[in-house]
Coordinates of C-alpha atoms in Angstrom, one line a residue:
M12 CA 109.6 -27.8 -44.7
A13 CA 110.9 -24.6 -43.3
P14 CA 108.3 -22.8 -41.1
A15 CA 109.1 -19.6 -43.1
L16 CA 107.3 -21.1 -46.2
I17 CA 104.2 -22.0 -44.6
E18 CA 103.6 -19.6 -41.6
P19 CA 101.4 -16.7 -42.2
L20 CA 102.8 -13.1 -42.4
E21 CA 103.0 -11.1 -39.1
P22 CA 101.9 -7.7 -39.8
G23 CA 105.2 -6.1 -38.7
S24 CA 107.4 -8.3 -40.3
L25 CA 107.6 -6.6 -43.9
P26 CA 107.9 -3.0 -44.7
S27 CA 105.1 -1.1 -44.4
F28 CA 104.5 0.6 -47.4
D29 CA 101.7 2.8 -46.3
K30 CA 103.9 4.3 -44.0
W31 CA 106.1 5.9 -46.5
S32 CA 106.0 9.3 -46.5
S33 CA 106.6 10.1 -50.4
F34 CA 106.9 8.3 -53.7
E35 CA 108.9 10.2 -56.5
G36 CA 108.4 13.5 -54.4
K37 CA 104.8 13.1 -54.0
T38 CA 102.5 11.7 -50.9
R39 CA 101.4 8.1 -51.5
P40 CA 97.8 8.1 -50.0
A41 CA 97.5 4.7 -48.2
E42 CA 94.4 3.7 -49.7
K43 CA 96.1 3.0 -53.1
V44 CA 98.4 0.6 -51.7
S45 CA 97.3 -2.6 -52.3
R46 CA 97.0 -5.9 -49.6
S47 CA 99.7 -7.6 -52.4
Q48 CA 102.3 -4.6 -51.7
K49 CA 102.0 -4.6 -48.1
C50 CA 102.7 -8.3 -48.1
Y51 CA 105.0 -8.3 -50.7
S52 CA 108.4 -10.6 -50.0
P53 CA 110.6 -11.8 -52.9
G54 CA 110.1 -15.3 -53.9
R55 CA 107.1 -16.1 -51.4
T56 CA 103.1 -16.1 -51.7
I57 CA 100.7 -16.7 -49.1
V58 CA 99.5 -20.5 -48.6
E59 CA 95.7 -20.8 -49.0
S60 CA 93.9 -22.6 -46.0
H61 CA 92.0 -25.7 -47.0
D62 CA 90.2 -26.3 -43.7
F63 CA 86.6 -26.1 -45.3
Y64 CA 87.1 -27.2 -49.0
E65 CA 84.4 -27.5 -51.2
D66 CA 86.1 -30.0 -53.5
D67 CA 86.6 -32.7 -51.1
D68 CA 84.8 -35.4 -53.0
L69 CA 86.8 -34.7 -56.1
C70 CA 90.2 -35.4 -53.7
P71 CA 92.0 -38.6 -54.9
S72 CA 91.3 -42.2 -54.4
Y73 CA 93.0 -45.4 -55.7
P74 CA 90.4 -47.9 -55.6
N75 CA 91.7 -51.5 -55.8
V76 CA 89.5 -52.8 -58.7
Y77 CA 90.6 -54.4 -61.9
W78 CA 89.2 -53.2 -65.4
E79 CA 89.6 -55.5 -68.6
P80 CA 91.5 -54.4 -71.4
L81 CA 90.2 -51.6 -73.4
K82 CA 88.7 -52.5 -76.5
E83 CA 88.9 -50.5 -80.1
V84 CA 85.7 -48.2 -80.2
A85 CA 84.3 -46.2 -83.1
Y86 CA 85.4 -42.5 -83.3
H87 CA 84.4 -39.8 -85.4
D88 CA 86.1 -36.3 -85.0
K89 CA 83.4 -33.6 -84.2
G90 CA 86.1 -30.9 -85.4
L91 CA 85.2 -32.3 -89.1
R92 CA 81.8 -30.5 -88.6
G93 CA 83.2 -27.0 -87.2
D94 CA 82.6 -23.7 -89.0
P95 CA 86.3 -22.7 -90.5
R96 CA 85.6 -19.3 -89.2
Y97 CA 84.3 -20.4 -85.7
S98 CA 81.4 -18.3 -86.0
N99 CA 79.1 -20.2 -83.7
L100 CA 81.9 -20.6 -81.0
L101 CA 82.9 -17.0 -81.1
A102 CA 79.5 -15.9 -81.5
S103 CA 79.4 -15.1 -77.6
A104 CA 83.2 -14.5 -77.1
T105 CA 84.5 -11.0 -75.9
D106 CA 88.0 -11.4 -76.9
I107 CA 90.2 -14.1 -78.7
F108 CA 94.0 -13.9 -79.0
D109 CA 96.7 -16.3 -79.8
Y110 CA 99.9 -16.6 -77.3
N111 CA 102.3 -17.1 -80.3
P112 CA 102.2 -18.3 -83.8
K113 CA 102.5 -22.1 -83.3
I114 CA 100.5 -22.9 -80.4
G115 CA 97.9 -21.5 -77.8
T116 CA 94.7 -19.4 -77.7
E117 CA 92.7 -18.0 -75.1
I118 CA 89.2 -17.4 -75.7
Q119 CA 87.4 -14.9 -73.2
G120 CA 83.5 -14.4 -72.6
V121 CA 82.6 -18.0 -73.6
N122 CA 80.9 -20.1 -71.0
L123 CA 82.2 -23.9 -71.5
A124 CA 78.9 -25.1 -69.4
K125 CA 76.7 -23.7 -72.2
L126 CA 77.9 -24.8 -75.2
T127 CA 75.5 -25.8 -78.3
D128 CA 76.5 -28.9 -80.3
A129 CA 77.6 -26.1 -82.9
Q130 CA 79.8 -24.3 -80.8
K131 CA 81.3 -27.5 -79.5
D132 CA 82.2 -28.6 -83.4
D133 CA 83.6 -25.3 -83.5
L134 CA 86.0 -25.9 -80.3
A135 CA 87.3 -29.3 -81.7
R136 CA 88.3 -27.5 -84.8
L137 CA 90.1 -25.0 -83.4
I138 CA 91.9 -27.1 -80.7
S139 CA 93.0 -29.5 -83.9
I140 CA 94.5 -26.4 -85.4
R141 CA 96.0 -24.2 -82.2
G142 CA 96.6 -27.2 -80.2
V143 CA 95.6 -26.0 -76.7
V144 CA 92.8 -23.5 -76.1
F145 CA 92.6 -21.5 -72.7
F146 CA 89.4 -20.4 -70.8
R147 CA 89.4 -18.3 -67.9
N148 CA 87.3 -18.6 -64.7
Q149 CA 84.9 -21.1 -65.8
T150 CA 83.0 -21.3 -62.2
N151 CA 79.7 -23.3 -63.9
F152 CA 81.9 -25.8 -65.6
D153 CA 81.7 -28.2 -62.7
I154 CA 82.8 -32.0 -63.2
D155 CA 79.3 -33.2 -64.6
S156 CA 79.4 -30.6 -67.4
Q157 CA 83.1 -31.3 -67.9
R158 CA 82.4 -35.0 -68.4
E159 CA 79.4 -34.2 -70.6
L160 CA 81.5 -32.1 -72.8
G161 CA 84.1 -34.6 -72.9
A162 CA 81.6 -37.6 -74.0
Y163 CA 80.3 -35.3 -76.7
F164 CA 83.8 -36.0 -78.6
G165 CA 84.2 -39.6 -77.9
K166 CA 84.2 -42.5 -75.2
L167 CA 85.7 -41.2 -72.2
H168 CA 89.1 -42.9 -71.2
K169 CA 89.6 -44.6 -67.6
H170 CA 93.4 -44.3 -66.5
A171 CA 95.1 -47.5 -65.3
T172 CA 97.2 -46.2 -62.5
T173 CA 96.4 -42.7 -61.5
A174 CA 94.0 -41.0 -58.9
I175 CA 90.3 -40.9 -59.4
P176 CA 87.6 -38.6 -57.3
R177 CA 86.4 -39.8 -54.0
R178 CA 83.1 -39.1 -55.2
P179 CA 81.6 -42.4 -56.8
G180 CA 80.6 -42.8 -60.6
L181 CA 83.9 -40.7 -61.7
E182 CA 86.1 -43.7 -62.5
D183 CA 86.7 -41.4 -66.1
V184 CA 88.1 -38.5 -64.3
H185 CA 91.9 -38.5 -63.7
V186 CA 92.9 -36.2 -60.3
V187 CA 96.0 -34.1 -60.5
Y188 CA 96.6 -33.2 -56.8
T189 CA 99.6 -32.1 -55.0
D190 CA 99.6 -30.1 -51.6
G191 CA 102.3 -29.2 -48.7
T192 CA 102.3 -32.5 -47.5
S193 CA 103.3 -33.9 -51.0
K194 CA 107.0 -35.3 -51.6
D195 CA 109.1 -33.3 -53.7
Q196 CA 109.6 -35.0 -57.1
R197 CA 112.1 -32.8 -58.8
A198 CA 115.0 -35.4 -58.2
V199 CA 113.0 -38.2 -59.4
F200 CA 112.5 -37.5 -63.1
S201 CA 114.6 -35.5 -65.4
P202 CA 113.0 -32.4 -66.9
T203 CA 113.0 -34.0 -70.3
F204 CA 111.2 -37.2 -69.3
L205 CA 108.3 -34.6 -67.9
W206 CA 107.4 -34.0 -71.2
H207 CA 104.5 -36.4 -72.7
S208 CA 101.0 -36.9 -74.2
D209 CA 98.9 -38.8 -72.1
V210 CA 98.5 -42.6 -72.3
T211 CA 100.3 -43.0 -75.9
Y212 CA 100.7 -46.6 -75.0
E213 CA 96.9 -47.1 -75.6
L214 CA 95.5 -48.4 -79.2
Q215 CA 93.5 -45.1 -79.3
P216 CA 95.2 -42.7 -77.2
P217 CA 93.3 -39.5 -76.6
S218 CA 92.4 -36.6 -78.5
Y219 CA 90.4 -33.6 -76.9
T220 CA 91.2 -33.6 -73.4
S221 CA 90.3 -31.0 -70.7
L222 CA 91.8 -30.1 -67.3
K223 CA 90.2 -27.6 -64.9
L224 CA 91.9 -26.0 -61.9
L225 CA 90.0 -26.3 -58.7
T226 CA 92.4 -24.5 -56.7
G227 CA 96.2 -23.9 -57.1
P228 CA 99.2 -21.6 -56.1
P229 CA 98.5 -17.8 -56.4
R230 CA 99.7 -15.7 -59.1
G231 CA 103.6 -15.9 -58.9
G232 CA 103.6 -19.2 -56.8
G233 CA 104.3 -21.7 -59.4
G234 CA 102.5 -24.5 -60.8
D235 CA 102.2 -23.4 -64.7
T236 CA 101.7 -25.9 -67.3
L237 CA 103.8 -25.9 -70.8
W238 CA 102.4 -27.1 -74.0
A239 CA 104.4 -28.0 -77.2
S240 CA 103.2 -28.4 -80.8
Q241 CA 103.9 -31.6 -82.5
Y242 CA 102.7 -29.8 -85.9
A243 CA 105.6 -27.6 -85.1
A244 CA 108.4 -30.3 -83.8
Y245 CA 107.5 -31.9 -87.3
D246 CA 108.0 -29.0 -89.2
L247 CA 111.8 -28.2 -87.6
L248 CA 113.0 -31.0 -89.3
S249 CA 114.8 -31.4 -92.7
A250 CA 112.8 -32.9 -95.4
P251 CA 115.2 -36.1 -95.6
M252 CA 114.7 -36.6 -91.8
Q253 CA 110.8 -36.1 -92.0
K254 CA 110.8 -38.6 -94.8
Y255 CA 113.0 -41.1 -93.0
L256 CA 110.6 -40.9 -89.9
E257 CA 107.7 -41.3 -91.8
G258 CA 108.4 -44.9 -92.2
L259 CA 109.3 -45.6 -88.7
S260 CA 107.0 -46.6 -85.7
A261 CA 107.6 -46.6 -82.6
L262 CA 106.9 -48.3 -79.0
H263 CA 104.9 -46.7 -76.1
S264 CA 105.1 -48.5 -73.1
A265 CA 102.9 -48.4 -69.8
Q266 CA 105.1 -49.9 -67.6
T267 CA 106.9 -47.5 -66.1
Q268 CA 103.5 -46.0 -65.0
A269 CA 102.6 -49.2 -63.8
D270 CA 105.9 -50.0 -61.8
G271 CA 105.8 -46.3 -60.1
S272 CA 102.2 -47.3 -59.0
I273 CA 103.1 -50.6 -57.4
A274 CA 106.3 -49.0 -55.8
A275 CA 103.8 -46.5 -53.9
G276 CA 101.6 -49.5 -52.8
R277 CA 98.9 -48.3 -55.3
P278 CA 96.9 -50.9 -57.4
V279 CA 96.9 -51.2 -61.1
R280 CA 93.6 -51.1 -62.7
R281 CA 94.7 -52.7 -65.8
D282 CA 97.2 -54.7 -67.3
P283 CA 100.3 -52.6 -68.5
I284 CA 100.6 -52.9 -72.4
V285 CA 103.2 -51.6 -75.0
T286 CA 101.9 -50.7 -78.4
K287 CA 103.7 -49.6 -81.6
H288 CA 102.5 -46.5 -83.5
P289 CA 103.8 -44.4 -86.2
L290 CA 106.2 -42.0 -85.1
I291 CA 104.6 -39.5 -87.7
R292 CA 100.8 -39.5 -87.9
T293 CA 98.3 -37.2 -89.8
H294 CA 95.5 -35.7 -88.3
P295 CA 92.2 -36.3 -89.7
V296 CA 90.6 -32.5 -89.5
T297 CA 93.9 -30.6 -90.6
G298 CA 95.5 -33.2 -92.9
W299 CA 98.6 -31.8 -91.4
K300 CA 101.5 -34.3 -90.3
S301 CA 102.8 -34.3 -86.8
L302 CA 105.6 -36.0 -84.5
F303 CA 103.7 -38.6 -82.7
F304 CA 106.4 -39.1 -80.0
N305 CA 106.8 -38.1 -76.2
P306 CA 109.9 -38.5 -73.9
G307 CA 107.6 -39.9 -71.2
F308 CA 106.3 -43.3 -72.9
V309 CA 108.3 -44.0 -76.0
T310 CA 110.6 -46.5 -75.2
G311 CA 112.1 -47.5 -78.7
I312 CA 112.0 -47.2 -82.4
V313 CA 111.1 -50.3 -83.9
G314 CA 113.2 -52.3 -86.6
I315 CA 116.6 -50.2 -86.4
P316 CA 119.6 -50.8 -84.5
K317 CA 119.3 -49.8 -80.9
A318 CA 122.2 -47.3 -81.1
E319 CA 120.2 -45.6 -84.0
S320 CA 117.1 -45.6 -82.0
D321 CA 118.7 -44.0 -79.2
A322 CA 120.0 -41.1 -80.7
I323 CA 116.6 -40.6 -82.3
I324 CA 115.3 -40.6 -79.3
R325 CA 117.6 -38.2 -77.9
Y326 CA 117.4 -35.8 -81.0
L327 CA 113.7 -35.7 -80.4
N328 CA 113.8 -35.0 -77.2
E329 CA 115.7 -31.9 -77.3
I330 CA 113.4 -30.4 -80.2
I331 CA 110.4 -30.9 -78.0
S332 CA 112.0 -29.9 -74.5
T333 CA 114.2 -27.1 -76.1
T334 CA 112.7 -25.4 -78.9
Q335 CA 110.8 -22.2 -77.3
E336 CA 109.0 -21.3 -80.3
I337 CA 107.0 -24.2 -80.1
H338 CA 106.2 -23.8 -76.5
V339 CA 103.5 -22.2 -74.5
R340 CA 103.3 -21.7 -71.2
Y341 CA 100.1 -21.1 -68.8
Q342 CA 99.9 -19.8 -65.6
W343 CA 96.6 -21.0 -63.9
Q344 CA 93.9 -19.3 -62.0
K345 CA 91.3 -21.0 -60.0
D346 CA 88.4 -22.3 -62.3
D347 CA 90.7 -21.9 -65.5
V348 CA 90.4 -24.6 -68.3
A349 CA 92.8 -25.7 -70.6
F350 CA 91.8 -27.7 -73.6
W351 CA 94.0 -29.5 -75.8
D352 CA 94.5 -32.0 -78.6
N353 CA 96.5 -34.9 -77.0
R354 CA 97.4 -36.1 -80.6
I355 CA 99.5 -33.0 -81.4
C356 CA 100.5 -31.7 -78.4
N357 CA 103.1 -32.8 -75.6
H358 CA 102.9 -31.2 -72.1
S359 CA 104.9 -30.9 -68.9
A360 CA 104.0 -29.8 -65.4
S361 CA 106.5 -27.6 -63.7
Y362 CA 107.4 -28.1 -60.1
G363 CA 108.7 -25.5 -57.4
F364 CA 105.0 -24.3 -56.1
A365 CA 105.5 -26.4 -52.5
P366 CA 103.9 -25.6 -50.0
H367 CA 100.5 -24.7 -52.1
R368 CA 97.7 -27.2 -52.8
R369 CA 97.4 -27.9 -56.5
H370 CA 94.3 -29.7 -57.7
A371 CA 92.8 -30.4 -61.0
V372 CA 90.7 -32.7 -62.8
R373 CA 91.1 -34.0 -66.4
V374 CA 88.5 -35.5 -68.5
A375 CA 90.0 -37.2 -72.1
C376 CA 88.1 -39.2 -75.0
Q377 CA 89.4 -41.9 -76.8
A378 CA 90.3 -41.2 -80.2
E379 CA 91.4 -42.9 -83.6
R380 CA 94.0 -45.5 -83.9
P381 CA 97.3 -42.9 -84.8
A382 CA 97.6 -43.6 -88.8
F383 CA 100.3 -41.7 -91.2
D384 CA 99.1 -40.5 -94.4
P385 CA 101.4 -39.8 -97.0
A386 CA 99.2 -37.0 -98.9
G387 CA 99.2 -35.1 -95.3
R388 CA 100.6 -31.7 -95.4
S389 CA 103.0 -29.5 -93.4
Q390 CA 101.0 -26.8 -91.0
E391 CA 103.9 -24.5 -91.5
E392 CA 104.1 -24.7 -95.4
D393 CA 100.2 -24.1 -95.3
L394 CA 100.2 -21.3 -93.1
N395 CA 103.0 -19.5 -94.8
A396 CA 101.4 -20.0 -98.1
L397 CA 98.1 -18.6 -96.7
F398 CA 99.9 -16.0 -95.4
N399 CA 102.1 -15.3 -98.5
L400 CA 105.3 -16.0 -96.0
S401 CA 108.7 -17.2 -97.2
Q402 CA 109.2 -20.9 -96.9
V403 CA 111.5 -21.8 -94.2
D404 CA 115.3 -22.4 -95.2
K405 CA 116.6 -25.4 -93.3
D406 CA 120.0 -25.2 -94.6
G407 CA 122.0 -25.4 -91.5
T408 CA 125.3 -24.5 -93.1
R409 CA 124.4 -21.1 -93.6
Q410 CA 126.1 -18.0 -91.9
S411 CA 124.3 -16.1 -89.1
N412 CA 124.5 -13.7 -86.5
Y413 CA 122.8 -15.1 -83.3
N414 CA 119.3 -13.2 -82.9
D415 CA 119.1 -12.1 -79.1

């Protein structure tokens, strides 16, 4: 790593904006110039020191233990009890807004550490509709509160290969950690492959999942996370393609993840499995159909020729990774929390934030086994009818000008 990327800025190394004598013909008072203006250098942000790190007990560890295979557990979705108007959850909110029509909502003024059960139910319902909900500056939402809230929604999942915190008793917490000494991973994975839903190879992949950022790059330093709506991905398909995929299942494999851990000299705490799930599933709260596919874990489509399977996988990879209107991108700040429904979202990390430390903790609960209900509905068609909008014309032979 070039020294210029990690060494602190010297006071005289950049233009001193407070020495400017005029700005648009007027004197610019020095006291109005921010520190970021004084230290601005294009494409570079100041690296925070972590000599005395308050979350050291949540840094990653890889204990060499072995766990038995997961057994099926009962699951009852708390979103079914939520108020359709979210009156309990929003009673203390100061603001709420969507990032775009398909996915992503931010709520301000709500303290996740102090939710009532009624508020938790509303939150589950909202997440099941919007895919991912963001909460900023959740300083009181410590790892114990995070686990308590996750356990309210279901049995917490224990990851077989990734890092867990150093502090004992937190085996159901997944640690995300990268710092200035970490290897650059951009050459290892294709951008499409990074899109995934967590541990979909499990018999009961997670539903409600929270990620809290403990520390990360400053504003403009990178490290954003992106989510993609699988409701919207399903709705992008033509009616004949929807019908075709509704009759297919895909194989989800843990083997690549296990192989990566072994290659790194780390333990695999549970034997890797391959599980068959329907390619289209129906959500128990909304009744909407969604694609249940991700580039990271799906290795094949069952019951069709390999060439056909490969073609479907390439097609779905492209829809998920390149359709901008089904994406939301979140720029993290310290103590922010994202809460998403893993059943209906893919997500992807983004690289290019070295040498900053990026440290987060994730908690997820096991959900129902994925199932397809032919009586399920389309999110887009339901919302278009609700808001009196025209249904989408999917005839690709129509002539049109490109819309910038």
